[in-house]
mmCIF file of C-alpha atoms and ligand atoms in Angstrom:
data_model
loop_
_atom_site.group_PDB
_atom_site.id
_atom_site.type_symbol
_atom_site.label_atom_id
_atom_site.label_comp_id
_atom_site.label_asym_id
_atom_site.label_seq_id
_atom_site.Cartn_x
_atom_site.Cartn_y
_atom_site.Cartn_z
ATOM 1 C CA MET A 206 -52.953 27.496 -25.760
ATOM 2 C CA LYS A 207 -55.709 25.048 -24.769
ATOM 3 C CA LEU A 208 -54.264 21.815 -23.437
ATOM 4 C CA GLY A 209 -56.013 18.757 -22.054
ATOM 5 C CA ALA A 210 -54.805 16.596 -19.188
ATOM 6 C CA LEU A 211 -56.145 13.269 -18.010
ATOM 7 C CA GLU A 212 -55.332 11.705 -14.673
ATOM 8 C CA ALA A 213 -56.409 8.144 -15.326
ATOM 9 C CA GLY A 214 -57.004 6.266 -12.078
ATOM 10 C CA GLY A 215 -58.570 3.014 -11.051
ATOM 11 C CA THR A 216 -61.520 4.684 -9.357
ATOM 12 C CA LYS A 217 -61.849 7.972 -11.235
ATOM 13 C CA MET A 218 -60.811 9.695 -14.417
ATOM 14 C CA VAL A 219 -59.987 13.364 -13.866
ATOM 15 C CA CYS A 220 -60.164 15.457 -17.040
ATOM 16 C CA VAL A 221 -58.588 18.895 -16.976
ATOM 17 C CA LEU A 222 -58.530 21.877 -19.299
ATOM 18 C CA GLY A 223 -55.473 24.051 -18.844
ATOM 19 C CA ASP A 224 -52.572 25.724 -20.566
ATOM 20 C CA GLU A 225 -48.846 25.400 -21.266
ATOM 21 C CA ASN A 226 -47.980 27.274 -18.050
ATOM 22 C CA GLY A 227 -49.742 24.706 -15.903
ATOM 23 C CA ASN A 228 -52.814 26.839 -15.239
ATOM 24 C CA ILE A 229 -55.930 24.765 -14.649
ATOM 25 C CA PHE A 230 -59.208 26.272 -15.926
ATOM 26 C CA GLU A 231 -61.651 23.439 -15.601
ATOM 27 C CA ARG A 232 -61.794 19.972 -14.115
ATOM 28 C CA VAL A 233 -64.377 17.200 -14.299
ATOM 29 C CA SER A 234 -64.230 13.720 -12.900
ATOM 30 C CA PHE A 235 -65.853 10.529 -14.205
ATOM 31 C CA PRO A 236 -65.994 7.259 -12.287
ATOM 32 C CA THR A 237 -63.811 4.603 -13.938
ATOM 33 C CA ARG A 238 -66.119 2.053 -15.520
ATOM 34 C CA GLU A 239 -65.291 -0.131 -18.505
ATOM 35 C CA PRO A 240 -63.716 1.721 -21.458
ATOM 36 C CA ALA A 241 -66.843 1.550 -23.641
ATOM 37 C CA GLU A 242 -68.695 3.534 -20.982
ATOM 38 C CA THR A 243 -65.925 5.834 -19.743
ATOM 39 C CA MET A 244 -64.098 6.816 -22.935
ATOM 40 C CA PRO A 245 -67.002 8.626 -24.674
ATOM 41 C CA ASP A 246 -67.489 10.955 -21.669
ATOM 42 C CA MET A 247 -63.811 11.901 -21.683
ATOM 43 C CA VAL A 248 -63.560 12.294 -25.450
ATOM 44 C CA ARG A 249 -66.644 14.542 -25.425
ATOM 45 C CA PHE A 250 -65.118 16.760 -22.725
ATOM 46 C CA PHE A 251 -61.805 17.251 -24.529
ATOM 47 C CA ARG A 252 -63.494 17.701 -27.915
ATOM 48 C CA GLU A 253 -65.933 20.322 -26.617
ATOM 49 C CA LYS A 254 -63.051 22.236 -25.050
ATOM 50 C CA GLY A 255 -61.087 22.195 -28.310
ATOM 51 C CA VAL A 256 -57.809 21.010 -26.780
ATOM 52 C CA GLU A 257 -54.755 21.231 -29.057
ATOM 53 C CA ALA A 258 -52.949 18.354 -27.361
ATOM 54 C CA LEU A 259 -53.571 15.865 -24.565
ATOM 55 C CA GLY A 260 -51.288 14.609 -21.813
ATOM 56 C CA VAL A 261 -52.229 11.434 -19.981
ATOM 57 C CA GLY A 262 -50.847 10.320 -16.631
ATOM 58 C CA SER A 263 -52.216 6.840 -16.144
ATOM 59 C CA PHE A 264 -52.390 3.887 -13.792
ATOM 60 C CA GLY A 265 -50.457 0.971 -15.201
ATOM 61 C CA PRO A 266 -48.771 -1.092 -16.135
ATOM 62 C CA LEU A 267 -48.319 0.729 -19.433
ATOM 63 C CA CYS A 268 -46.367 0.064 -22.601
ATOM 64 C CA LEU A 269 -44.096 3.114 -22.968
ATOM 65 C CA ASN A 270 -41.722 1.754 -25.595
ATOM 66 C CA PRO A 271 -42.303 3.982 -28.646
ATOM 67 C CA HIS A 272 -41.109 1.191 -30.955
ATOM 68 C CA ALA A 273 -43.605 -1.380 -29.681
ATOM 69 C CA PRO A 274 -46.882 -1.920 -31.575
ATOM 70 C CA ASN A 275 -48.849 -1.437 -28.374
ATOM 71 C CA TYR A 276 -47.128 1.841 -27.382
ATOM 72 C CA GLY A 277 -49.448 3.835 -25.153
ATOM 73 C CA SER A 278 -51.569 0.869 -24.091
ATOM 74 C CA ILE A 279 -52.473 -0.230 -20.598
ATOM 75 C CA THR A 280 -51.159 -3.809 -20.390
ATOM 76 C CA THR A 281 -51.703 -6.422 -17.655
ATOM 77 C CA THR A 282 -54.147 -4.654 -15.334
ATOM 78 C CA PRO A 283 -56.848 -6.723 -13.605
ATOM 79 C CA LYS A 284 -59.322 -3.815 -14.007
ATOM 80 C CA PRO A 285 -62.224 -5.111 -16.111
ATOM 81 C CA GLY A 286 -62.021 -4.030 -19.762
ATOM 82 C CA TRP A 287 -58.740 -2.133 -19.462
ATOM 83 C CA ARG A 288 -56.338 -4.998 -20.042
ATOM 84 C CA ASP A 289 -54.419 -4.336 -23.300
ATOM 85 C CA TYR A 290 -56.499 -1.224 -23.877
ATOM 86 C CA PRO A 291 -54.891 1.241 -26.352
ATOM 87 C CA LEU A 292 -55.511 4.350 -24.265
ATOM 88 C CA ALA A 293 -53.256 6.885 -26.028
ATOM 89 C CA GLN A 294 -54.087 5.608 -29.518
ATOM 90 C CA THR A 295 -57.827 5.816 -28.887
ATOM 91 C CA PHE A 296 -57.565 9.443 -27.791
ATOM 92 C CA ARG A 297 -55.237 10.275 -30.702
ATOM 93 C CA GLN A 298 -57.749 8.915 -33.202
ATOM 94 C CA ALA A 299 -60.849 10.313 -31.519
ATOM 95 C CA LEU A 300 -59.454 13.828 -30.976
ATOM 96 C CA GLY A 301 -57.039 14.136 -33.900
ATOM 97 C CA VAL A 302 -54.428 15.889 -31.723
ATOM 98 C CA PRO A 303 -50.998 14.848 -30.378
ATOM 99 C CA VAL A 304 -51.174 12.722 -27.238
ATOM 100 C CA GLU A 305 -48.354 12.003 -24.781
ATOM 101 C CA ILE A 306 -48.748 9.336 -22.126
ATOM 102 C CA ASP A 307 -46.734 8.327 -19.082
ATOM 103 C CA THR A 308 -47.314 6.757 -15.682
ATOM 104 C CA ASP A 309 -49.340 8.807 -13.199
ATOM 105 C CA VAL A 310 -46.286 9.159 -10.976
ATOM 106 C CA ASN A 311 -43.957 10.155 -13.812
ATOM 107 C CA ALA A 312 -46.489 12.829 -14.801
ATOM 108 C CA ALA A 313 -46.506 14.115 -11.223
ATOM 109 C CA ALA A 314 -42.693 14.022 -11.143
ATOM 110 C CA LEU A 315 -42.628 16.139 -14.306
ATOM 111 C CA GLY A 316 -45.095 18.647 -12.858
ATOM 112 C CA GLU A 317 -43.086 18.960 -9.661
ATOM 113 C CA ALA A 318 -39.775 19.184 -11.529
ATOM 114 C CA LEU A 319 -40.899 21.968 -13.860
ATOM 115 C CA LEU A 320 -43.373 23.955 -11.769
ATOM 116 C CA GLY A 321 -43.419 22.581 -8.219
ATOM 117 C CA ALA A 322 -41.015 21.652 -5.444
ATOM 118 C CA GLY A 323 -38.321 20.463 -7.846
ATOM 119 C CA GLN A 324 -37.276 23.763 -9.270
ATOM 120 C CA GLY A 325 -33.504 24.112 -9.113
ATOM 121 C CA VAL A 326 -32.707 20.393 -9.056
ATOM 122 C CA ASP A 327 -32.047 18.265 -12.133
ATOM 123 C CA THR A 328 -33.078 14.886 -10.690
ATOM 124 C CA LEU A 329 -36.248 14.327 -8.708
ATOM 125 C CA VAL A 330 -38.201 11.356 -7.445
ATOM 126 C CA TYR A 331 -41.913 11.756 -6.769
ATOM 127 C CA TYR A 332 -43.791 9.239 -4.630
ATOM 128 C CA THR A 333 -47.506 8.985 -4.091
ATOM 129 C CA VAL A 334 -48.593 7.239 -0.899
ATOM 130 C CA GLY A 335 -52.314 6.671 -1.302
ATOM 131 C CA THR A 336 -54.469 3.714 -2.321
ATOM 132 C CA GLY A 337 -51.223 2.307 -3.675
ATOM 133 C CA VAL A 338 -47.623 3.496 -3.586
ATOM 134 C CA GLY A 339 -45.821 4.496 -6.766
ATOM 135 C CA GLY A 340 -42.713 6.442 -7.691
ATOM 136 C CA GLY A 341 -41.656 8.439 -10.740
ATOM 137 C CA LEU A 342 -38.172 9.572 -11.743
ATOM 138 C CA TYR A 343 -37.379 12.808 -13.590
ATOM 139 C CA SER A 344 -33.746 13.099 -14.563
ATOM 140 C CA GLN A 345 -32.138 15.868 -16.611
ATOM 141 C CA GLY A 346 -35.226 16.717 -18.594
ATOM 142 C CA LYS A 347 -36.397 13.146 -19.102
ATOM 143 C CA LEU A 348 -38.811 10.783 -17.424
ATOM 144 C CA HIS A 349 -37.244 7.413 -16.795
ATOM 145 C CA HIS A 350 -38.855 4.278 -18.230
ATOM 146 C CA GLY A 351 -36.142 1.649 -18.545
ATOM 147 C CA LEU A 352 -37.260 -1.770 -19.709
ATOM 148 C CA VAL A 353 -40.939 -1.315 -18.789
ATOM 149 C CA HIS A 354 -41.195 1.404 -16.144
ATOM 150 C CA PRO A 355 -40.183 1.411 -12.499
ATOM 151 C CA GLU A 356 -42.478 -0.132 -9.884
ATOM 152 C CA MET A 357 -40.965 1.580 -6.880
ATOM 153 C CA GLY A 358 -44.015 0.842 -4.756
ATOM 154 C CA HIS A 359 -43.052 -2.808 -4.742
ATOM 155 C CA MET A 360 -39.568 -2.547 -3.243
ATOM 156 C CA ILE A 361 -39.179 -5.038 -0.419
ATOM 157 C CA LEU A 362 -38.888 -3.567 3.076
ATOM 158 C CA ARG A 363 -37.709 -4.747 6.476
ATOM 159 C CA PRO A 364 -40.559 -4.971 9.041
ATOM 160 C CA HIS A 365 -40.593 -2.629 12.031
ATOM 161 C CA ARG A 366 -40.189 -4.567 15.289
ATOM 162 C CA SER A 367 -43.450 -3.123 16.697
ATOM 163 C CA ASP A 368 -45.523 -3.761 13.580
ATOM 164 C CA PRO A 369 -48.429 -6.032 14.625
ATOM 165 C CA THR A 370 -48.776 -7.151 10.994
ATOM 166 C CA PRO A 371 -45.149 -7.606 9.884
ATOM 167 C CA GLU A 372 -46.083 -9.843 6.952
ATOM 168 C CA GLY A 373 -47.714 -7.051 4.939
ATOM 169 C CA PHE A 374 -50.675 -6.992 2.575
ATOM 170 C CA CYS A 375 -49.489 -6.894 -1.049
ATOM 171 C CA PRO A 376 -51.165 -9.754 -2.959
ATOM 172 C CA TYR A 377 -47.919 -10.267 -4.921
ATOM 173 C CA HIS A 378 -45.163 -9.658 -2.333
ATOM 174 C CA LYS A 379 -46.827 -9.248 1.056
ATOM 175 C CA GLY A 380 -44.204 -7.050 2.752
ATOM 176 C CA CYS A 381 -43.318 -4.659 -0.044
ATOM 177 C CA LEU A 382 -43.605 -0.876 0.366
ATOM 178 C CA GLU A 383 -47.204 -0.778 -0.898
ATOM 179 C CA GLY A 384 -48.129 -3.825 1.184
ATOM 180 C CA MET A 385 -46.717 -2.121 4.294
ATOM 181 C CA ALA A 386 -47.381 1.584 3.851
ATOM 182 C CA ALA A 387 -50.292 2.336 1.473
ATOM 183 C CA GLY A 388 -53.558 3.672 2.925
ATOM 184 C CA PRO A 389 -55.310 0.280 2.759
ATOM 185 C CA ALA A 390 -52.376 -1.396 4.580
ATOM 186 C CA LEU A 391 -52.748 1.130 7.405
ATOM 187 C CA GLU A 392 -56.467 0.429 7.556
ATOM 188 C CA LYS A 393 -55.939 -3.353 7.690
ATOM 189 C CA ARG A 394 -53.196 -3.056 10.305
ATOM 190 C CA TRP A 395 -55.135 -0.800 12.687
ATOM 191 C CA GLY A 396 -58.746 -1.696 11.878
ATOM 192 C CA LYS A 397 -59.839 1.827 10.951
ATOM 193 C CA PRO A 398 -59.309 4.257 8.075
ATOM 194 C CA ALA A 399 -55.889 5.948 8.096
ATOM 195 C CA ARG A 400 -57.360 9.428 8.387
ATOM 196 C CA GLU A 401 -59.014 8.458 11.691
ATOM 197 C CA LEU A 402 -55.726 7.534 13.373
ATOM 198 C CA PRO A 403 -54.658 10.391 15.692
ATOM 199 C CA PRO A 404 -51.295 12.062 14.965
ATOM 200 C CA GLU A 405 -49.636 10.617 18.105
ATOM 201 C CA HIS A 406 -50.702 7.019 17.284
ATOM 202 C CA ILE A 407 -47.829 4.554 16.964
ATOM 203 C CA ALA A 408 -49.180 3.845 13.459
ATOM 204 C CA TRP A 409 -47.364 6.961 12.243
ATOM 205 C CA LYS A 410 -44.055 5.984 13.814
ATOM 206 C CA ILE A 411 -44.204 2.668 11.976
ATOM 207 C CA GLU A 412 -45.392 4.369 8.780
ATOM 208 C CA ALA A 413 -42.481 6.835 9.023
ATOM 209 C CA GLU A 414 -40.065 3.921 9.378
ATOM 210 C CA TYR A 415 -41.321 2.393 6.118
ATOM 211 C CA LEU A 416 -41.272 5.699 4.268
ATOM 212 C CA ALA A 417 -37.750 6.352 5.563
ATOM 213 C CA GLN A 418 -36.612 2.959 4.268
ATOM 214 C CA MET A 419 -38.163 3.965 0.940
ATOM 215 C CA CYS A 420 -36.210 7.240 0.962
ATOM 216 C CA VAL A 421 -32.944 5.526 1.877
ATOM 217 C CA ASN A 422 -33.394 2.963 -0.891
ATOM 218 C CA THR A 423 -34.138 5.815 -3.290
ATOM 219 C CA ILE A 424 -31.069 7.786 -2.253
ATOM 220 C CA VAL A 425 -28.679 4.848 -2.585
ATOM 221 C CA MET A 426 -30.208 3.687 -5.879
ATOM 222 C CA LEU A 427 -30.845 6.949 -7.714
ATOM 223 C CA SER A 428 -29.162 9.781 -5.809
ATOM 224 C CA PRO A 429 -31.901 12.303 -6.627
ATOM 225 C CA GLY A 430 -31.544 16.022 -5.877
ATOM 226 C CA ARG A 431 -34.909 16.011 -4.103
ATOM 227 C CA ILE A 432 -37.633 13.562 -3.010
ATOM 228 C CA VAL A 433 -41.251 14.720 -3.137
ATOM 229 C CA LEU A 434 -43.864 12.818 -1.122
ATOM 230 C CA GLY A 435 -47.512 13.212 -2.143
ATOM 231 C CA GLY A 436 -50.780 11.263 -2.009
ATOM 232 C CA GLY A 437 -53.572 11.056 0.545
ATOM 233 C CA VAL A 438 -51.536 9.494 3.362
ATOM 234 C CA MET A 439 -49.017 12.360 3.210
ATOM 235 C CA HIS A 440 -51.780 14.735 4.272
ATOM 236 C CA GLN A 441 -50.601 13.576 7.714
ATOM 237 C CA GLN A 442 -48.119 16.429 8.029
ATOM 238 C CA GLN A 443 -46.515 14.967 11.157
ATOM 239 C CA LEU A 444 -44.973 12.290 8.943
ATOM 240 C CA PHE A 445 -42.517 14.671 7.274
ATOM 241 C CA PRO A 446 -40.245 15.425 10.258
ATOM 242 C CA MET A 447 -40.413 11.782 11.359
ATOM 243 C CA VAL A 448 -39.458 10.495 7.891
ATOM 244 C CA ARG A 449 -36.617 13.016 7.584
ATOM 245 C CA ARG A 450 -35.153 12.141 10.964
ATOM 246 C CA ARG A 451 -35.370 8.403 10.418
ATOM 247 C CA THR A 452 -33.922 8.675 6.897
ATOM 248 C CA LEU A 453 -30.831 10.366 8.326
ATOM 249 C CA GLU A 454 -30.538 7.692 11.020
ATOM 250 C CA LEU A 455 -30.835 4.850 8.537
ATOM 251 C CA LEU A 456 -28.308 6.431 6.175
ATOM 252 C CA GLY A 457 -25.862 6.299 9.070
ATOM 253 C CA GLY A 458 -23.752 9.135 7.713
ATOM 254 C CA TYR A 459 -22.790 7.075 4.675
ATOM 255 C CA VAL A 460 -24.044 9.534 2.041
ATOM 256 C CA ALA A 461 -22.346 12.814 2.910
ATOM 257 C CA ALA A 462 -24.067 15.270 0.547
ATOM 258 C CA PRO A 463 -24.789 18.576 2.362
ATOM 259 C CA GLU A 464 -28.134 18.767 0.526
ATOM 260 C CA ILE A 465 -29.119 15.690 2.546
ATOM 261 C CA VAL A 466 -27.188 15.982 5.787
ATOM 262 C CA ASP A 467 -27.507 19.753 6.344
ATOM 263 C CA HIS A 468 -30.695 20.586 4.446
ATOM 264 C CA MET A 469 -32.986 17.628 5.021
ATOM 265 C CA ASP A 470 -36.001 19.958 5.414
ATOM 266 C CA SER A 471 -35.688 20.954 1.766
ATOM 267 C CA TYR A 472 -34.641 17.486 0.587
ATOM 268 C CA ILE A 473 -37.709 15.382 1.492
ATOM 269 C CA VAL A 474 -40.645 17.690 0.830
ATOM 270 C CA ALA A 475 -44.372 17.881 0.173
ATOM 271 C CA PRO A 476 -45.490 18.578 -3.400
ATOM 272 C CA GLY A 477 -45.177 22.261 -4.322
ATOM 273 C CA LEU A 478 -48.283 21.794 -6.466
ATOM 274 C CA GLY A 479 -50.220 20.058 -3.680
ATOM 275 C CA ASP A 480 -52.779 17.634 -5.036
ATOM 276 C CA ASN A 481 -52.434 19.197 -8.501
ATOM 277 C CA ALA A 482 -49.039 17.625 -9.258
ATOM 278 C CA GLY A 483 -50.545 14.943 -11.501
ATOM 279 C CA ALA A 484 -52.840 17.328 -13.354
ATOM 280 C CA VAL A 485 -50.159 19.961 -13.934
ATOM 281 C CA GLY A 486 -47.654 17.263 -14.920
ATOM 282 C CA SER A 487 -50.126 15.869 -17.441
ATOM 283 C CA LEU A 488 -50.512 19.375 -18.896
ATOM 284 C CA MET A 489 -46.710 19.407 -19.271
ATOM 285 C CA LEU A 490 -46.958 16.068 -21.089
ATOM 286 C CA ALA A 491 -49.469 17.687 -23.450
ATOM 287 C CA ARG A 492 -47.033 20.552 -24.007
ATOM 288 C CA ARG A 493 -44.336 18.012 -24.818
ATOM 289 C CA ALA A 494 -46.676 16.237 -27.226
ATOM 290 C CA LEU A 495 -46.753 19.413 -29.328
ATOM 291 C CA GLN A 496 -42.966 19.771 -29.456
HETATM 292 P P1 LIG B 795 -55.450 7.520 -4.899
HETATM 293 O O1 LIG B 795 -54.191 6.907 -4.401
HETATM 294 O O2 LIG B 795 -56.579 6.546 -4.981
HETATM 295 O O3 LIG B 795 -55.254 8.325 -6.149
HETATM 296 P P2 LIG B 795 -55.259 9.253 -2.594
HETATM 297 O O4 LIG B 795 -53.877 9.696 -2.895
HETATM 298 O O5 LIG B 795 -56.209 10.281 -2.052
HETATM 299 O O6 LIG B 795 -55.961 8.603 -3.834
HETATM 300 O O7 LIG B 795 -55.139 8.084 -1.545
HETATM 301 C C1 LIG B 795 -56.236 7.494 -0.940
HETATM 302 C C2 LIG B 795 -55.735 6.777 0.313
HETATM 303 O O8 LIG B 795 -55.125 7.732 1.169
HETATM 304 C C3 LIG B 795 -56.799 6.076 1.112
HETATM 305 O O9 LIG B 795 -56.307 4.775 1.459
HETATM 306 C C4 LIG B 795 -56.983 6.922 2.349
HETATM 307 O O10 LIG B 795 -57.177 6.130 3.476
HETATM 308 C C5 LIG B 795 -55.673 7.645 2.472
HETATM 309 N N1 LIG B 795 -55.893 8.997 2.953
HETATM 310 C C6 LIG B 795 -56.558 9.995 2.328
HETATM 311 N N2 LIG B 795 -56.555 11.122 3.078
HETATM 312 C C7 LIG B 795 -55.887 10.813 4.207
HETATM 313 C C8 LIG B 795 -55.543 11.549 5.384
HETATM 314 N N3 LIG B 795 -55.905 12.822 5.563
HETATM 315 N N4 LIG B 795 -54.830 10.904 6.328
HETATM 316 C C9 LIG B 795 -54.454 9.632 6.165
HETATM 317 N N5 LIG B 795 -54.751 8.893 5.094
HETATM 318 C C10 LIG B 795 -55.456 9.471 4.128
HETATM 319 ZN ZN1 LIG B 796 -45.965 -5.596 -3.882
#
């Protein structure tokens, strides 16, 4: 079965041809310009490949209420041209195939739950820590939306006592998770790109503190069976043991599940699909669109 997947991001649009088992055959990437320029390139790709359905994992905010007239639209983004843009509807009309859309992080959560690190658990939270921070929740076969959809990247955190920039950098909340721990926050705090900070730099101790607070908040709010941490910043492998250790400390023994207390190494994990979580998850959205 030929399925299409789109990872719609603020800087690039990644179009994938794959199948219902999550195999990826082809991938092209277009820079994100205004819709009138970007959409025709993507439509041409999926049309030429003859996809039978399309799954879209997109930046947001999105309207995901199937009863709303603007279901499948991007809503209040500041990105030029994309505000109130009917992304799913445009693809549905242009391609004439079923289209399923969700947030980029929910798509990645679905990919990880079905084919990645989440196999064997029925509730999973996926975080990306990259240009921004976002979280998706897969629970018992469903992706959670709620009223709009979660914005886990904007949970408010407590500053680390050694953080030289304890105020944080989010334009809306200053010291939220994204404002403290996204790649650009690291760069502003330390004056150089995150990937240039050596593994023993105190930057990573402070980063691990924020990611541990994120994990603790996630555990007490949602009680997931596993937490998957992806995105560019998590390429810093040394973060994983630091985040696990600090999460246990911050929990203070209050949540007594053996999966957490005795098996932390398999509780907070890297994506089983690596950087393909979003693409594979979007293929799974396409599969769902056909059902
Ligand atoms: P996006 O979030 O835009 O989809 P990424 O997940 O790759 O893309 O995140 C990009 C961010 O991650 C940048 O802020 C960059 O500084 C940071 N980043 C990318 N690779 C690394 C790395 N190896 N170490 C630390 N930070 C990284
Ligand atoms: Zn914020």
